[in-house]
CSV table of C-alpha atoms in Angstrom, one decimal:
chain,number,residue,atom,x,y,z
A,1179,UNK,CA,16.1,22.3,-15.7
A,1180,UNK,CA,14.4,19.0,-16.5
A,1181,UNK,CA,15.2,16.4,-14.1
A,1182,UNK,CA,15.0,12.7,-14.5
A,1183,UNK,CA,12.6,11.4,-11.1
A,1184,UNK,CA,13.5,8.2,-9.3
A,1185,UNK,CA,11.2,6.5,-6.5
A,1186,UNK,CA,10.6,3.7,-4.4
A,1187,UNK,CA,13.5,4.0,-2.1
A,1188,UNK,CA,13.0,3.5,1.6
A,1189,UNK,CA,14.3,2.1,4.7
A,1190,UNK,CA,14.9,-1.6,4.7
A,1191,UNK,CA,17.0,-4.7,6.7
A,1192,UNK,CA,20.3,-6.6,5.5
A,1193,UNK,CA,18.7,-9.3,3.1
A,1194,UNK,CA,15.7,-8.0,2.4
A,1195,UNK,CA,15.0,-6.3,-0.9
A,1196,UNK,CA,13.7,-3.3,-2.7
A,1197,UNK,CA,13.0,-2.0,-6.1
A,1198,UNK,CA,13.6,1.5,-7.7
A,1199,UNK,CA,12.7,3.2,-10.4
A,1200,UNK,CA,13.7,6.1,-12.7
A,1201,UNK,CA,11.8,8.1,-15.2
A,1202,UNK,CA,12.2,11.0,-17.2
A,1203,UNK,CA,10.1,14.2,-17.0
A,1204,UNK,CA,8.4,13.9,-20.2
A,1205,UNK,CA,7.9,10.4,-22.2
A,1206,UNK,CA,9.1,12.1,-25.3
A,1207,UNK,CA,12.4,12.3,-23.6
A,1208,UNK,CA,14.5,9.3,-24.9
A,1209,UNK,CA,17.4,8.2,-23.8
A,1210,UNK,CA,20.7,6.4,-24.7
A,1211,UNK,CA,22.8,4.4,-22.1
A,1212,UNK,CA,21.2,4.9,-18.7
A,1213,UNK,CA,22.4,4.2,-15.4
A,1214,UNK,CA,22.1,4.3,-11.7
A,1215,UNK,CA,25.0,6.2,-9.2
A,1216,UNK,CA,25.1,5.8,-5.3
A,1217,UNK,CA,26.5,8.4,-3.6
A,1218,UNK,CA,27.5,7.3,0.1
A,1219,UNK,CA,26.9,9.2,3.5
A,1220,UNK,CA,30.8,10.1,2.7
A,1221,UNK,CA,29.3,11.7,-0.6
A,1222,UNK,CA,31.8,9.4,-2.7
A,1223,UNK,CA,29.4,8.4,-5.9
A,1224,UNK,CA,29.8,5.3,-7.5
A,1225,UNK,CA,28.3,3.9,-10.6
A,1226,UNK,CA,26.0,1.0,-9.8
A,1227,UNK,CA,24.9,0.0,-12.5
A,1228,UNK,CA,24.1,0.7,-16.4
A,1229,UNK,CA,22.2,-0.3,-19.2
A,1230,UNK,CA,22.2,0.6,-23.1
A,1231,UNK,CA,19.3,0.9,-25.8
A,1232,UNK,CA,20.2,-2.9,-26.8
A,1233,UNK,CA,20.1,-4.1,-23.6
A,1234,UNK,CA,23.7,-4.9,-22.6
A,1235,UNK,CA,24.1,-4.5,-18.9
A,1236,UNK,CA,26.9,-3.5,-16.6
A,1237,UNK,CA,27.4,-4.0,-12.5
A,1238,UNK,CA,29.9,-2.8,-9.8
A,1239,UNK,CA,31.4,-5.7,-8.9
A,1240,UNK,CA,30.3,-4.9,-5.1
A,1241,UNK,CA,26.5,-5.8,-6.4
A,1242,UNK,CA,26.8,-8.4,-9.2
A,1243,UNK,CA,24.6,-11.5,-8.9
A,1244,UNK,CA,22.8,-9.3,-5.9
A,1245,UNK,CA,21.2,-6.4,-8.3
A,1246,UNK,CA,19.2,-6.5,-11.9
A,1247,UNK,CA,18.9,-3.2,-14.0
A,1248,UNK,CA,16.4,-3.3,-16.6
A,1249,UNK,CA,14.2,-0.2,-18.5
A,1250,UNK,CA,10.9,-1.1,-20.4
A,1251,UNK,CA,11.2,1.0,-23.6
A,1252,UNK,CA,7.5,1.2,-24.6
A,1253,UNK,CA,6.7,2.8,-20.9
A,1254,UNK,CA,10.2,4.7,-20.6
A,1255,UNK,CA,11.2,3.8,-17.2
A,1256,UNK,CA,14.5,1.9,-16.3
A,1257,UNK,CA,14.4,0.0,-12.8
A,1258,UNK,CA,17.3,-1.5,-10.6
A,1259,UNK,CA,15.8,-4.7,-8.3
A,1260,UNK,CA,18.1,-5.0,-5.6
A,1261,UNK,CA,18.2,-8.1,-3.5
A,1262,UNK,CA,19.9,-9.8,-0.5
A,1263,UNK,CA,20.8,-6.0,1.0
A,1264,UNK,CA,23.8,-4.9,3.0
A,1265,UNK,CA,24.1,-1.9,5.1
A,1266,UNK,CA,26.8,-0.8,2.6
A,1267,UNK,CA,24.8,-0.4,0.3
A,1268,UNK,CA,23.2,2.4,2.0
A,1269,UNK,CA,22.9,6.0,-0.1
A,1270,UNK,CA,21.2,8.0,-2.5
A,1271,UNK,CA,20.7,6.6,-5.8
A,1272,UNK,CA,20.6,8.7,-8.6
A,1273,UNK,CA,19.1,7.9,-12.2
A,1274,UNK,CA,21.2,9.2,-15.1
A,1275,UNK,CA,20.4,8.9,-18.6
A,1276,UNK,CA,22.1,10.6,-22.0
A,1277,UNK,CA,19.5,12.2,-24.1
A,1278,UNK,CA,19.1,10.1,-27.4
A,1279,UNK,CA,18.6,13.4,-29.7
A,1280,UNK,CA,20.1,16.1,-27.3
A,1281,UNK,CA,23.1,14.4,-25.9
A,1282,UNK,CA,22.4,16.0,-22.6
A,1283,UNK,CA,23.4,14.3,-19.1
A,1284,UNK,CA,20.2,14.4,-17.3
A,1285,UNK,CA,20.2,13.4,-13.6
A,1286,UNK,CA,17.3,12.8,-11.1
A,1287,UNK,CA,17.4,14.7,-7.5
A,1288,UNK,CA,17.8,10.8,-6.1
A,1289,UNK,CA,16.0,8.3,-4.0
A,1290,UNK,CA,17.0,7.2,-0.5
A,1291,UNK,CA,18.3,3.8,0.6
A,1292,UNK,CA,19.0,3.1,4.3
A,1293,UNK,CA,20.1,-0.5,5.0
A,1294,UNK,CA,19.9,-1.5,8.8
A,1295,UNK,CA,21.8,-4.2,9.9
């Protein structure tokens, strides 16, 4: 099954910050609202952050003014830039996108993010 493939996670220190990126398997693929999930060592998965074709945005209110999601729609790749890090927001972030002709949830295998304190 086609998975969407994130990188640039990694381990990092509280207020430092790192940048990830999702994209899909195939360029064809397009996409409608995308997003990024965290699931926490406790395996809870929250939604992060999302972003539709138009650009409106949406934020957990745990990262607002901290993180920026954005996707460049001429390369096909959606990025979260997360700044001013807190060990809670340690977990695996997962990309997720709804196929623009299919309507299919695709999901990435997710990309490791270890805040130390």
């Amino acid at each position: 099954q086609e998975q969407l493939v994130e990188s640039g996670g990694g381990l990092v220190q509280a207020g430092e910050s790192l940048t990830i990126t999702c994209a899909p398997p195939k360029i064809s693929i397009r996409f409608n609202t995308m997003a990024w999930y965290r699931q926490a060592p406790d395996n809870q998965r929250e939604l992060v952050a999302s972003i539709t074709v138009s650009g409106t945005t949406n934020y957990a209110e745990s990262v607002k003014g901290r993180f920026t999601i954005s996707r460049d729609e001429i390369k096909n790749v959606m990025s979260l830039q997360m700044n001013s890090l807190k060990p809670e927001d340690t977990g695996v972030y997962l990309c997720n996108g709804i196929g623009r002709v299919s309507g299919r949830n695709y999901w990435g295998q997710g990309t490791q993010v270890t805040v130390s304190s």
